[in-house]
């Protein structure tokens, strides 16, 4: 198995790292952690994300193997997004980072 190093400019892990740590990727992964969700549910929970950006983010996370897309054969279609096993592990790390940032806010925010 090859070694991966996100600090090396040509390492393929750097692209996935950028997808996970980007503004929308991290937030979408964090919101998918508890349970599979439909597009509209994710959009309501990740405030400020546009439909276009959510679509793009989900496609990227699916392509990276962190999220799976499941469509039930119903009419209208019922599509859900869920974390893969690897995606769940990364989402846990993202949520730990989010908790650390939120806990630090009283000490770093103006007036804190």
PDB file of N, CA and C in Angstrom:
ATOM      1  N   UNK A   1       0.849  -1.181   0.000  1.00  0.00           N
ATOM      2  CA  UNK A   1       0.000   0.000   0.000  1.00  0.00           C
ATOM      3  C   UNK A   1       0.892   1.240   0.000  1.00  0.00           C
ATOM      4  N   UNK A   2       0.652   2.175  -0.911  1.00  0.00           N
ATOM      5  CA  UNK A   2       1.503   3.368  -0.964  1.00  0.00           C
ATOM      6  C   UNK A   2       1.242   4.286   0.224  1.00  0.00           C
ATOM      7  N   UNK A   3       2.266   5.018   0.579  1.00  0.00           N
ATOM      8  CA  UNK A   3       2.121   6.024   1.632  1.00  0.00           C
ATOM      9  C   UNK A   3       1.511   7.277   1.031  1.00  0.00           C
ATOM     10  N   UNK A   4       0.675   7.918   1.793  1.00  0.00           N
ATOM     11  CA  UNK A   4       0.050   9.153   1.361  1.00  0.00           C
ATOM     12  C   UNK A   4       0.476  10.270   2.300  1.00  0.00           C
ATOM     13  N   UNK A   5       0.659  11.452   1.744  1.00  0.00           N
ATOM     14  CA  UNK A   5       1.121  12.598   2.519  1.00  0.00           C
ATOM     15  C   UNK A   5       0.404  13.851   2.005  1.00  0.00           C
ATOM     16  N   UNK A   6      -0.557  14.349   2.761  1.00  0.00           N
ATOM     17  CA  UNK A   6      -1.322  15.521   2.312  1.00  0.00           C
ATOM     18  C   UNK A   6      -0.457  16.769   2.184  1.00  0.00           C
ATOM     19  N   UNK A   7       0.729  16.751   2.762  1.00  0.00           N
ATOM     20  CA  UNK A   7       1.617  17.900   2.658  1.00  0.00           C
ATOM     21  C   UNK A   7       2.441  17.889   1.375  1.00  0.00           C
ATOM     22  N   UNK A   8       2.428  16.755   0.666  1.00  0.00           N
ATOM     23  CA  UNK A   8       3.143  16.650  -0.609  1.00  0.00           C
ATOM     24  C   UNK A   8       2.228  17.146  -1.726  1.00  0.00           C
ATOM     25  N   UNK A   9       2.713  18.066  -2.542  1.00  0.00           N
ATOM     26  CA  UNK A   9       1.857  18.731  -3.531  1.00  0.00           C
ATOM     27  C   UNK A   9       1.254  17.786  -4.562  1.00  0.00           C
ATOM     28  N   UNK A  10       1.890  16.696  -4.887  1.00  0.00           N
ATOM     29  CA  UNK A  10       1.379  15.788  -5.913  1.00  0.00           C
ATOM     30  C   UNK A  10       0.658  14.563  -5.348  1.00  0.00           C
ATOM     31  N   UNK A  11       0.477  14.521  -4.052  1.00  0.00           N
ATOM     32  CA  UNK A  11      -0.176  13.365  -3.441  1.00  0.00           C
ATOM     33  C   UNK A  11      -1.691  13.436  -3.689  1.00  0.00           C
ATOM     34  N   UNK A  12      -2.290  12.340  -4.142  1.00  0.00           N
ATOM     35  CA  UNK A  12      -3.736  12.358  -4.393  1.00  0.00           C
ATOM     36  C   UNK A  12      -4.575  12.581  -3.136  1.00  0.00           C
ATOM     37  N   UNK A  13      -4.000  12.330  -1.976  1.00  0.00           N
ATOM     38  CA  UNK A  13      -4.755  12.564  -0.740  1.00  0.00           C
ATOM     39  C   UNK A  13      -5.009  14.049  -0.513  1.00  0.00           C
ATOM     40  N   UNK A  14      -4.203  14.900  -1.139  1.00  0.00           N
ATOM     41  CA  UNK A  14      -4.374  16.344  -0.942  1.00  0.00           C
ATOM     42  C   UNK A  14      -5.715  16.821  -1.496  1.00  0.00           C
ATOM     43  N   UNK A  15      -6.135  16.278  -2.632  1.00  0.00           N
ATOM     44  CA  UNK A  15      -7.430  16.672  -3.191  1.00  0.00           C
ATOM     45  C   UNK A  15      -8.566  16.302  -2.251  1.00  0.00           C
ATOM     46  N   UNK A  16      -8.551  15.069  -1.742  1.00  0.00           N
ATOM     47  CA  UNK A  16      -9.618  14.662  -0.827  1.00  0.00           C
ATOM     48  C   UNK A  16      -9.570  15.499   0.450  1.00  0.00           C
ATOM     49  N   UNK A  17      -8.387  15.784   0.934  1.00  0.00           N
ATOM     50  CA  UNK A  17      -8.244  16.621   2.131  1.00  0.00           C
ATOM     51  C   UNK A  17      -8.887  17.986   1.893  1.00  0.00           C
ATOM     52  N   UNK A  18      -8.661  18.547   0.716  1.00  0.00           N
ATOM     53  CA  UNK A  18      -9.258  19.842   0.381  1.00  0.00           C
ATOM     54  C   UNK A  18     -10.781  19.732   0.309  1.00  0.00           C
ATOM     55  N   UNK A  19     -11.289  18.643  -0.223  1.00  0.00           N
ATOM     56  CA  UNK A  19     -12.742  18.457  -0.302  1.00  0.00           C
ATOM     57  C   UNK A  19     -13.356  18.344   1.093  1.00  0.00           C
ATOM     58  N   UNK A  20     -12.672  17.634   1.981  1.00  0.00           N
ATOM     59  CA  UNK A  20     -13.188  17.398   3.333  1.00  0.00           C
ATOM     60  C   UNK A  20     -13.083  18.649   4.197  1.00  0.00           C
ATOM     61  N   UNK A  21     -12.010  19.401   4.034  1.00  0.00           N
ATOM     62  CA  UNK A  21     -11.793  20.543   4.914  1.00  0.00           C
ATOM     63  C   UNK A  21     -12.331  21.845   4.334  1.00  0.00           C
ATOM     64  N   UNK A  22     -12.825  21.800   3.119  1.00  0.00           N
ATOM     65  CA  UNK A  22     -13.422  22.991   2.538  1.00  0.00           C
ATOM     66  C   UNK A  22     -14.686  23.369   3.283  1.00  0.00           C
ATOM     67  N   UNK A  23     -15.118  24.561   3.084  1.00  0.00           N
ATOM     68  CA  UNK A  23     -16.270  25.114   3.804  1.00  0.00           C
ATOM     69  C   UNK A  23     -17.482  24.194   3.756  1.00  0.00           C
ATOM     70  N   UNK A  24     -17.882  23.790   2.580  1.00  0.00           N
ATOM     71  CA  UNK A  24     -19.119  23.028   2.457  1.00  0.00           C
ATOM     72  C   UNK A  24     -18.919  21.541   2.696  1.00  0.00           C
ATOM     73  N   UNK A  25     -17.804  20.993   2.286  1.00  0.00           N
ATOM     74  CA  UNK A  25     -17.572  19.557   2.477  1.00  0.00           C
ATOM     75  C   UNK A  25     -17.633  19.149   3.937  1.00  0.00           C
ATOM     76  N   UNK A  26     -16.963  19.912   4.785  1.00  0.00           N
ATOM     77  CA  UNK A  26     -16.949  19.600   6.214  1.00  0.00           C
ATOM     78  C   UNK A  26     -18.346  19.697   6.820  1.00  0.00           C
ATOM     79  N   UNK A  27     -19.073  20.736   6.439  1.00  0.00           N
ATOM     80  CA  UNK A  27     -20.412  20.925   7.003  1.00  0.00           C
ATOM     81  C   UNK A  27     -21.381  19.838   6.542  1.00  0.00           C
ATOM     82  N   UNK A  28     -21.301  19.449   5.279  1.00  0.00           N
ATOM     83  CA  UNK A  28     -22.182  18.392   4.772  1.00  0.00           C
ATOM     84  C   UNK A  28     -21.838  17.060   5.434  1.00  0.00           C
ATOM     85  N   UNK A  29     -20.558  16.745   5.546  1.00  0.00           N
ATOM     86  CA  UNK A  29     -20.165  15.500   6.219  1.00  0.00           C
ATOM     87  C   UNK A  29     -20.671  15.481   7.657  1.00  0.00           C
ATOM     88  N   UNK A  30     -20.515  16.592   8.346  1.00  0.00           N
ATOM     89  CA  UNK A  30     -20.969  16.666   9.734  1.00  0.00           C
ATOM     90  C   UNK A  30     -22.463  16.447   9.870  1.00  0.00           C
ATOM     91  N   UNK A  31     -23.236  16.993   8.959  1.00  0.00           N
ATOM     92  CA  UNK A  31     -24.692  16.848   9.026  1.00  0.00           C
ATOM     93  C   UNK A  31     -25.168  15.468   8.596  1.00  0.00           C
ATOM     94  N   UNK A  32     -24.384  14.774   7.796  1.00  0.00           N
ATOM     95  CA  UNK A  32     -24.767  13.416   7.393  1.00  0.00           C
ATOM     96  C   UNK A  32     -24.411  12.374   8.453  1.00  0.00           C
ATOM     97  N   UNK A  33     -23.629  12.746   9.455  1.00  0.00           N
ATOM     98  CA  UNK A  33     -23.158  11.766  10.440  1.00  0.00           C
ATOM     99  C   UNK A  33     -24.283  11.048  11.179  1.00  0.00           C
ATOM    100  N   UNK A  34     -25.298  11.731  11.642  1.00  0.00           N
ATOM    101  CA  UNK A  34     -26.286  10.980  12.431  1.00  0.00           C
ATOM    102  C   UNK A  34     -27.077   9.956  11.620  1.00  0.00           C
ATOM    103  N   UNK A  35     -27.451  10.316  10.380  1.00  0.00           N
ATOM    104  CA  UNK A  35     -28.329   9.416   9.619  1.00  0.00           C
ATOM    105  C   UNK A  35     -28.367   9.831   8.161  1.00  0.00           C
ATOM    106  N   UNK A  36     -28.771   8.913   7.284  1.00  0.00           N
ATOM    107  CA  UNK A  36     -28.943   9.283   5.875  1.00  0.00           C
ATOM    108  C   UNK A  36     -29.996  10.379   5.753  1.00  0.00           C
ATOM    109  N   UNK A  37     -29.806  11.234   4.754  1.00  0.00           N
ATOM    110  CA  UNK A  37     -30.733  12.346   4.570  1.00  0.00           C
ATOM    111  C   UNK A  37     -30.968  12.610   3.098  1.00  0.00           C
ATOM    112  N   UNK A  38     -32.097  13.230   2.827  1.00  0.00           N
ATOM    113  CA  UNK A  38     -32.421  13.669   1.474  1.00  0.00           C
ATOM    114  C   UNK A  38     -31.804  15.048   1.234  1.00  0.00           C
ATOM    115  N   UNK A  39     -31.737  15.427  -0.027  1.00  0.00           N
ATOM    116  CA  UNK A  39     -31.127  16.682  -0.442  1.00  0.00           C
ATOM    117  C   UNK A  39     -31.703  17.869   0.334  1.00  0.00           C
ATOM    118  N   UNK A  40     -33.019  17.974   0.372  1.00  0.00           N
ATOM    119  CA  UNK A  40     -33.665  19.104   1.038  1.00  0.00           C
ATOM    120  C   UNK A  40     -33.380  19.153   2.530  1.00  0.00           C
ATOM    121  N   UNK A  41     -33.253  17.992   3.157  1.00  0.00           N
ATOM    122  CA  UNK A  41     -32.932  17.952   4.587  1.00  0.00           C
ATOM    123  C   UNK A  41     -31.528  18.494   4.829  1.00  0.00           C
ATOM    124  N   UNK A  42     -30.603  18.094   3.977  1.00  0.00           N
ATOM    125  CA  UNK A  42     -29.234  18.591   4.123  1.00  0.00           C
ATOM    126  C   UNK A  42     -29.212  20.109   3.907  1.00  0.00           C
ATOM    127  N   UNK A  43     -29.888  20.582   2.860  1.00  0.00           N
ATOM    128  CA  UNK A  43     -29.912  22.010   2.546  1.00  0.00           C
ATOM    129  C   UNK A  43     -30.467  22.828   3.717  1.00  0.00           C
ATOM    130  N   UNK A  44     -31.495  22.337   4.370  1.00  0.00           N
ATOM    131  CA  UNK A  44     -32.079  23.069   5.513  1.00  0.00           C
ATOM    132  C   UNK A  44     -31.125  23.105   6.705  1.00  0.00           C
ATOM    133  N   UNK A  45     -30.330  22.069   6.881  1.00  0.00           N
ATOM    134  CA  UNK A  45     -29.439  22.002   8.041  1.00  0.00           C
ATOM    135  C   UNK A  45     -28.107  22.714   7.837  1.00  0.00           C
ATOM    136  N   UNK A  46     -27.682  22.835   6.583  1.00  0.00           N
ATOM    137  CA  UNK A  46     -26.435  23.536   6.287  1.00  0.00           C
ATOM    138  C   UNK A  46     -26.821  24.917   5.756  1.00  0.00           C
ATOM    139  N   UNK A  47     -27.064  25.810   6.666  1.00  0.00           N
ATOM    140  CA  UNK A  47     -27.573  27.131   6.303  1.00  0.00           C
ATOM    141  C   UNK A  47     -26.581  27.878   5.422  1.00  0.00           C
ATOM    142  N   UNK A  48     -27.110  28.525   4.390  1.00  0.00           N
ATOM    143  CA  UNK A  48     -26.301  29.344   3.515  1.00  0.00           C
ATOM    144  C   UNK A  48     -25.810  28.644   2.256  1.00  0.00           C
ATOM    145  N   UNK A  49     -25.945  27.340   2.168  1.00  0.00           N
ATOM    146  CA  UNK A  49     -25.483  26.629   0.981  1.00  0.00           C
ATOM    147  C   UNK A  49     -26.561  26.704  -0.104  1.00  0.00           C
ATOM    148  N   UNK A  50     -26.140  26.986  -1.322  1.00  0.00           N
ATOM    149  CA  UNK A  50     -27.086  27.043  -2.434  1.00  0.00           C
ATOM    150  C   UNK A  50     -27.338  25.628  -2.964  1.00  0.00           C
ATOM    151  N   UNK A  51     -28.409  25.461  -3.704  1.00  0.00           N
ATOM    152  CA  UNK A  51     -28.698  24.161  -4.313  1.00  0.00           C
ATOM    153  C   UNK A  51     -27.540  23.726  -5.205  1.00  0.00           C
ATOM    154  N   UNK A  52     -27.039  24.661  -5.982  1.00  0.00           N
ATOM    155  CA  UNK A  52     -25.941  24.334  -6.895  1.00  0.00           C
ATOM    156  C   UNK A  52     -24.697  23.870  -6.139  1.00  0.00           C
ATOM    157  N   UNK A  53     -24.345  24.575  -5.072  1.00  0.00           N
ATOM    158  CA  UNK A  53     -23.153  24.218  -4.303  1.00  0.00           C
ATOM    159  C   UNK A  53     -23.353  22.897  -3.566  1.00  0.00           C
ATOM    160  N   UNK A  54     -24.553  22.661  -3.062  1.00  0.00           N
ATOM    161  CA  UNK A  54     -24.820  21.389  -2.395  1.00  0.00           C
ATOM    162  C   UNK A  54     -24.724  20.241  -3.391  1.00  0.00           C
ATOM    163  N   UNK A  55     -25.281  20.423  -4.571  1.00  0.00           N
ATOM    164  CA  UNK A  55     -25.179  19.388  -5.607  1.00  0.00           C
ATOM    165  C   UNK A  55     -23.723  19.097  -5.930  1.00  0.00           C
ATOM    166  N   UNK A  56     -22.948  20.132  -6.124  1.00  0.00           N
ATOM    167  CA  UNK A  56     -21.528  19.973  -6.444  1.00  0.00           C
ATOM    168  C   UNK A  56     -20.778  19.291  -5.300  1.00  0.00           C
ATOM    169  N   UNK A  57     -21.046  19.706  -4.080  1.00  0.00           N
ATOM    170  CA  UNK A  57     -20.370  19.130  -2.917  1.00  0.00           C
ATOM    171  C   UNK A  57     -20.715  17.654  -2.766  1.00  0.00           C
ATOM    172  N   UNK A  58     -21.993  17.310  -2.895  1.00  0.00           N
ATOM    173  CA  UNK A  58     -22.391  15.916  -2.781  1.00  0.00           C
ATOM    174  C   UNK A  58     -21.750  15.066  -3.880  1.00  0.00           C
ATOM    175  N   UNK A  59     -21.713  15.570  -5.104  1.00  0.00           N
ATOM    176  CA  UNK A  59     -21.067  14.823  -6.199  1.00  0.00           C
ATOM    177  C   UNK A  59     -19.600  14.566  -5.895  1.00  0.00           C
ATOM    178  N   UNK A  60     -18.924  15.577  -5.389  1.00  0.00           N
ATOM    179  CA  UNK A  60     -17.509  15.438  -5.051  1.00  0.00           C
ATOM    180  C   UNK A  60     -17.312  14.405  -3.951  1.00  0.00           C
ATOM    181  N   UNK A  61     -18.128  14.470  -2.902  1.00  0.00           N
ATOM    182  CA  UNK A  61     -17.997  13.527  -1.789  1.00  0.00           C
ATOM    183  C   UNK A  61     -18.352  12.105  -2.216  1.00  0.00           C
ATOM    184  N   UNK A  62     -19.304  11.963  -3.137  1.00  0.00           N
ATOM    185  CA  UNK A  62     -19.627  10.642  -3.693  1.00  0.00           C
ATOM    186  C   UNK A  62     -18.442  10.138  -4.507  1.00  0.00           C
ATOM    187  N   UNK A  63     -17.885  10.986  -5.358  1.00  0.00           N
ATOM    188  CA  UNK A  63     -16.729  10.596  -6.178  1.00  0.00           C
ATOM    189  C   UNK A  63     -15.530  10.209  -5.320  1.00  0.00           C
ATOM    190  N   UNK A  64     -15.370  10.869  -4.178  1.00  0.00           N
ATOM    191  CA  UNK A  64     -14.265  10.561  -3.261  1.00  0.00           C
ATOM    192  C   UNK A  64     -14.506   9.277  -2.461  1.00  0.00           C
ATOM    193  N   UNK A  65     -15.717   8.735  -2.521  1.00  0.00           N
ATOM    194  CA  UNK A  65     -16.015   7.515  -1.776  1.00  0.00           C
ATOM    195  C   UNK A  65     -16.395   7.748  -0.325  1.00  0.00           C
ATOM    196  N   UNK A  66     -16.734   8.989   0.020  1.00  0.00           N
ATOM    197  CA  UNK A  66     -17.084   9.316   1.403  1.00  0.00           C
ATOM    198  C   UNK A  66     -18.591   9.283   1.630  1.00  0.00           C
ATOM    199  N   UNK A  67     -19.357   9.480   0.579  1.00  0.00           N
ATOM    200  CA  UNK A  67     -20.813   9.500   0.642  1.00  0.00           C
ATOM    201  C   UNK A  67     -21.341   8.582  -0.449  1.00  0.00           C
ATOM    202  N   UNK A  68     -22.417   7.875  -0.133  1.00  0.00           N
ATOM    203  CA  UNK A  68     -23.085   7.081  -1.161  1.00  0.00           C
ATOM    204  C   UNK A  68     -24.458   7.678  -1.413  1.00  0.00           C
ATOM    205  N   UNK A  69     -24.903   7.521  -2.647  1.00  0.00           N
ATOM    206  CA  UNK A  69     -26.202   8.045  -3.081  1.00  0.00           C
ATOM    207  C   UNK A  69     -27.087   6.849  -3.338  1.00  0.00           C
ATOM    208  N   UNK A  70     -28.234   6.840  -2.693  1.00  0.00           N
ATOM    209  CA  UNK A  70     -29.169   5.725  -2.831  1.00  0.00           C
ATOM    210  C   UNK A  70     -30.497   6.260  -3.343  1.00  0.00           C
ATOM    211  N   UNK A  71     -30.950   5.714  -4.457  1.00  0.00           N
ATOM    212  CA  UNK A  71     -32.241   6.106  -5.027  1.00  0.00           C
ATOM    213  C   UNK A  71     -33.188   4.919  -4.980  1.00  0.00           C
ATOM    214  N   UNK A  72     -34.282   5.095  -4.276  1.00  0.00           N
ATOM    215  CA  UNK A  72     -35.319   4.069  -4.260  1.00  0.00           C
ATOM    216  C   UNK A  72     -36.086   4.164  -5.571  1.00  0.00           C
ATOM    217  N   UNK A  73     -36.500   3.051  -6.087  1.00  0.00           N
ATOM    218  CA  UNK A  73     -37.221   3.034  -7.361  1.00  0.00           C
ATOM    219  C   UNK A  73     -38.668   3.446  -7.210  1.00  0.00           C
ATOM    220  N   UNK A  74     -38.886   4.627  -6.683  1.00  0.00           N
ATOM    221  CA  UNK A  74     -40.250   5.126  -6.468  1.00  0.00           C
ATOM    222  C   UNK A  74     -40.514   6.291  -7.408  1.00  0.00           C
ATOM    223  N   UNK A  75     -41.772   6.643  -7.519  1.00  0.00           N
ATOM    224  CA  UNK A  75     -42.150   7.794  -8.324  1.00  0.00           C
ATOM    225  C   UNK A  75     -42.986   8.727  -7.468  1.00  0.00           C
ATOM    226  N   UNK A  76     -42.534   9.917  -7.111  1.00  0.00           N
ATOM    227  CA  UNK A  76     -41.271  10.513  -7.519  1.00  0.00           C
ATOM    228  C   UNK A  76     -40.082   9.823  -6.854  1.00  0.00           C
ATOM    229  N   UNK A  77     -38.888   9.986  -7.422  1.00  0.00           N
ATOM    230  CA  UNK A  77     -37.709   9.326  -6.861  1.00  0.00           C
ATOM    231  C   UNK A  77     -37.436   9.774  -5.430  1.00  0.00           C
ATOM    232  N   UNK A  78     -37.010   8.850  -4.629  1.00  0.00           N
ATOM    233  CA  UNK A  78     -36.638   9.120  -3.232  1.00  0.00           C
ATOM    234  C   UNK A  78     -35.140   8.850  -3.134  1.00  0.00           C
ATOM    235  N   UNK A  79     -34.350   9.910  -3.134  1.00  0.00           N
ATOM    236  CA  UNK A  79     -32.897   9.773  -3.108  1.00  0.00           C
ATOM    237  C   UNK A  79     -32.370  10.196  -1.752  1.00  0.00           C
ATOM    238  N   UNK A  80     -31.523   9.352  -1.187  1.00  0.00           N
ATOM    239  CA  UNK A  80     -30.889   9.648   0.096  1.00  0.00           C
ATOM    240  C   UNK A  80     -29.380   9.625  -0.071  1.00  0.00           C
ATOM    241  N   UNK A  81     -28.720  10.396   0.778  1.00  0.00           N
ATOM    242  CA  UNK A  81     -27.267  10.414   0.840  1.00  0.00           C
ATOM    243  C   UNK A  81     -26.878   9.891   2.210  1.00  0.00           C
ATOM    244  N   UNK A  82     -25.890   9.011   2.215  1.00  0.00           N
ATOM    245  CA  UNK A  82     -25.415   8.452   3.482  1.00  0.00           C
ATOM    246  C   UNK A  82     -23.904   8.326   3.445  1.00  0.00           C
ATOM    247  N   UNK A  83     -23.312   8.360   4.602  1.00  0.00           N
ATOM    248  CA  UNK A  83     -21.866   8.225   4.702  1.00  0.00           C
ATOM    249  C   UNK A  83     -21.455   6.785   4.461  1.00  0.00           C
ATOM    250  N   UNK A  84     -20.336   6.605   3.783  1.00  0.00           N
ATOM    251  CA  UNK A  84     -19.726   5.290   3.697  1.00  0.00           C
ATOM    252  C   UNK A  84     -18.982   5.053   5.018  1.00  0.00           C
ATOM    253  N   UNK A  85     -18.420   3.888   5.184  1.00  0.00           N
ATOM    254  CA  UNK A  85     -17.663   3.605   6.410  1.00  0.00           C
ATOM    255  C   UNK A  85     -16.501   4.579   6.561  1.00  0.00           C
ATOM    256  N   UNK A  86     -15.786   4.825   5.479  1.00  0.00           N
ATOM    257  CA  UNK A  86     -14.674   5.778   5.515  1.00  0.00           C
ATOM    258  C   UNK A  86     -15.197   7.185   5.761  1.00  0.00           C
ATOM    259  N   UNK A  87     -16.295   7.540   5.110  1.00  0.00           N
ATOM    260  CA  UNK A  87     -16.890   8.856   5.302  1.00  0.00           C
ATOM    261  C   UNK A  87     -17.309   9.089   6.740  1.00  0.00           C
ATOM    262  N   UNK A  88     -17.848   8.053   7.392  1.00  0.00           N
ATOM    263  CA  UNK A  88     -18.263   8.178   8.797  1.00  0.00           C
ATOM    264  C   UNK A  88     -17.058   8.452   9.692  1.00  0.00           C
ATOM    265  N   UNK A  89     -15.959   7.793   9.407  1.00  0.00           N
ATOM    266  CA  UNK A  89     -14.744   8.003  10.196  1.00  0.00           C
ATOM    267  C   UNK A  89     -14.246   9.441  10.038  1.00  0.00           C
ATOM    268  N   UNK A  90     -14.257   9.937   8.815  1.00  0.00           N
ATOM    269  CA  UNK A  90     -13.814  11.312   8.574  1.00  0.00           C
ATOM    270  C   UNK A  90     -14.817  12.302   9.163  1.00  0.00           C
ATOM    271  N   UNK A  91     -16.110  12.015   9.066  1.00  0.00           N
ATOM    272  CA  UNK A  91     -17.129  12.893   9.651  1.00  0.00           C
ATOM    273  C   UNK A  91     -16.946  12.995  11.162  1.00  0.00           C
ATOM    274  N   UNK A  92     -16.583  11.896  11.809  1.00  0.00           N
ATOM    275  CA  UNK A  92     -16.322  11.944  13.250  1.00  0.00           C
ATOM    276  C   UNK A  92     -15.187  12.918  13.569  1.00  0.00           C
ATOM    277  N   UNK A  93     -14.136  12.887  12.753  1.00  0.00           N
ATOM    278  CA  UNK A  93     -13.013  13.806  12.956  1.00  0.00           C
ATOM    279  C   UNK A  93     -13.448  15.249  12.717  1.00  0.00           C
ATOM    280  N   UNK A  94     -14.261  15.477  11.698  1.00  0.00           N
ATOM    281  CA  UNK A  94     -14.780  16.819  11.403  1.00  0.00           C
ATOM    282  C   UNK A  94     -15.608  17.325  12.579  1.00  0.00           C
ATOM    283  N   UNK A  95     -16.447  16.461  13.145  1.00  0.00           N
ATOM    284  CA  UNK A  95     -17.285  16.874  14.278  1.00  0.00           C
ATOM    285  C   UNK A  95     -16.449  17.161  15.523  1.00  0.00           C
ATOM    286  N   UNK A  96     -15.376  16.409  15.728  1.00  0.00           N
ATOM    287  CA  UNK A  96     -14.475  16.711  16.855  1.00  0.00           C
ATOM    288  C   UNK A  96     -13.832  18.086  16.662  1.00  0.00           C
ATOM    289  N   UNK A  97     -13.423  18.387  15.431  1.00  0.00           N
ATOM    290  CA  UNK A  97     -12.851  19.699  15.144  1.00  0.00           C
ATOM    291  C   UNK A  97     -13.889  20.797  15.362  1.00  0.00           C
ATOM    292  N   UNK A  98     -15.117  20.582  14.907  1.00  0.00           N
ATOM    293  CA  UNK A  98     -16.180  21.571  15.111  1.00  0.00           C
ATOM    294  C   UNK A  98     -16.425  21.809  16.600  1.00  0.00           C
ATOM    295  N   UNK A  99     -16.439  20.744  17.387  1.00  0.00           N
ATOM    296  CA  UNK A  99     -16.614  20.877  18.835  1.00  0.00           C
ATOM    297  C   UNK A  99     -15.476  21.695  19.451  1.00  0.00           C
ATOM    298  N   UNK A 100     -14.245  21.442  19.010  1.00  0.00           N
ATOM    299  CA  UNK A 100     -13.093  22.174  19.538  1.00  0.00           C
ATOM    300  C   UNK A 100     -13.176  23.658  19.197  1.00  0.00           C
ATOM    301  N   UNK A 101     -13.593  23.964  17.971  1.00  0.00           N
ATOM    302  CA  UNK A 101     -13.736  25.364  17.563  1.00  0.00           C
ATOM    303  C   UNK A 101     -14.818  26.048  18.393  1.00  0.00           C
ATOM    304  N   UNK A 102     -15.962  25.393  18.542  1.00  0.00           N
ATOM    305  CA  UNK A 102     -17.066  25.982  19.322  1.00  0.00           C
ATOM    306  C   UNK A 102     -16.664  26.182  20.775  1.00  0.00           C
ATOM    307  N   UNK A 103     -15.914  25.231  21.338  1.00  0.00           N
ATOM    308  CA  UNK A 103     -15.481  25.360  22.731  1.00  0.00           C
ATOM    309  C   UNK A 103     -14.472  26.491  22.905  1.00  0.00           C
ATOM    310  N   UNK A 104     -13.683  26.778  21.873  1.00  0.00           N
ATOM    311  CA  UNK A 104     -12.672  27.832  21.956  1.00  0.00           C
ATOM    312  C   UNK A 104     -13.264  29.226  21.786  1.00  0.00           C
ATOM    313  N   UNK A 105     -14.441  29.336  21.228  1.00  0.00           N
ATOM    314  CA  UNK A 105     -15.005  30.637  20.899  1.00  0.00           C
ATOM    315  C   UNK A 105     -15.088  31.611  22.070  1.00  0.00           C
ATOM    316  N   UNK A 106     -15.494  31.200  23.258  1.00  0.00           N
ATOM    317  CA  UNK A 106     -15.539  32.175  24.357  1.00  0.00           C
ATOM    318  C   UNK A 106     -14.181  32.796  24.685  1.00  0.00           C
ATOM    319  N   UNK A 107     -13.097  32.086  24.381  1.00  0.00           N
ATOM    320  CA  UNK A 107     -11.756  32.595  24.686  1.00  0.00           C
ATOM    321  C   UNK A 107     -11.162  33.431  23.567  1.00  0.00           C
ATOM    322  N   UNK A 108     -11.690  33.287  22.347  1.00  0.00           N
ATOM    323  CA  UNK A 108     -11.080  34.003  21.221  1.00  0.00           C
ATOM    324  C   UNK A 108     -11.995  35.041  20.591  1.00  0.00           C
ATOM    325  N   UNK A 109     -13.278  34.936  20.839  1.00  0.00           N
ATOM    326  CA  UNK A 109     -14.242  35.874  20.247  1.00  0.00           C
ATOM    327  C   UNK A 109     -14.116  37.231  20.950  1.00  0.00           C
ATOM    328  N   UNK A 110     -14.333  38.305  20.206  1.00  0.00           N
ATOM    329  CA  UNK A 110     -14.296  39.628  20.844  1.00  0.00           C
ATOM    330  C   UNK A 110     -15.265  39.680  22.036  1.00  0.00           C
ATOM    331  N   UNK A 111     -14.765  40.168  23.148  1.00  0.00           N
ATOM    332  CA  UNK A 111     -15.575  40.272  24.353  1.00  0.00           C
ATOM    333  C   UNK A 111     -15.647  38.955  25.134  1.00  0.00           C
ATOM    334  N   UNK A 112     -14.933  37.915  24.656  1.00  0.00           N
ATOM    335  CA  UNK A 112     -14.989  36.600  25.291  1.00  0.00           C
ATOM    336  C   UNK A 112     -13.991  36.424  26.379  1.00  0.00           C
TER     337      UNK A 112
END
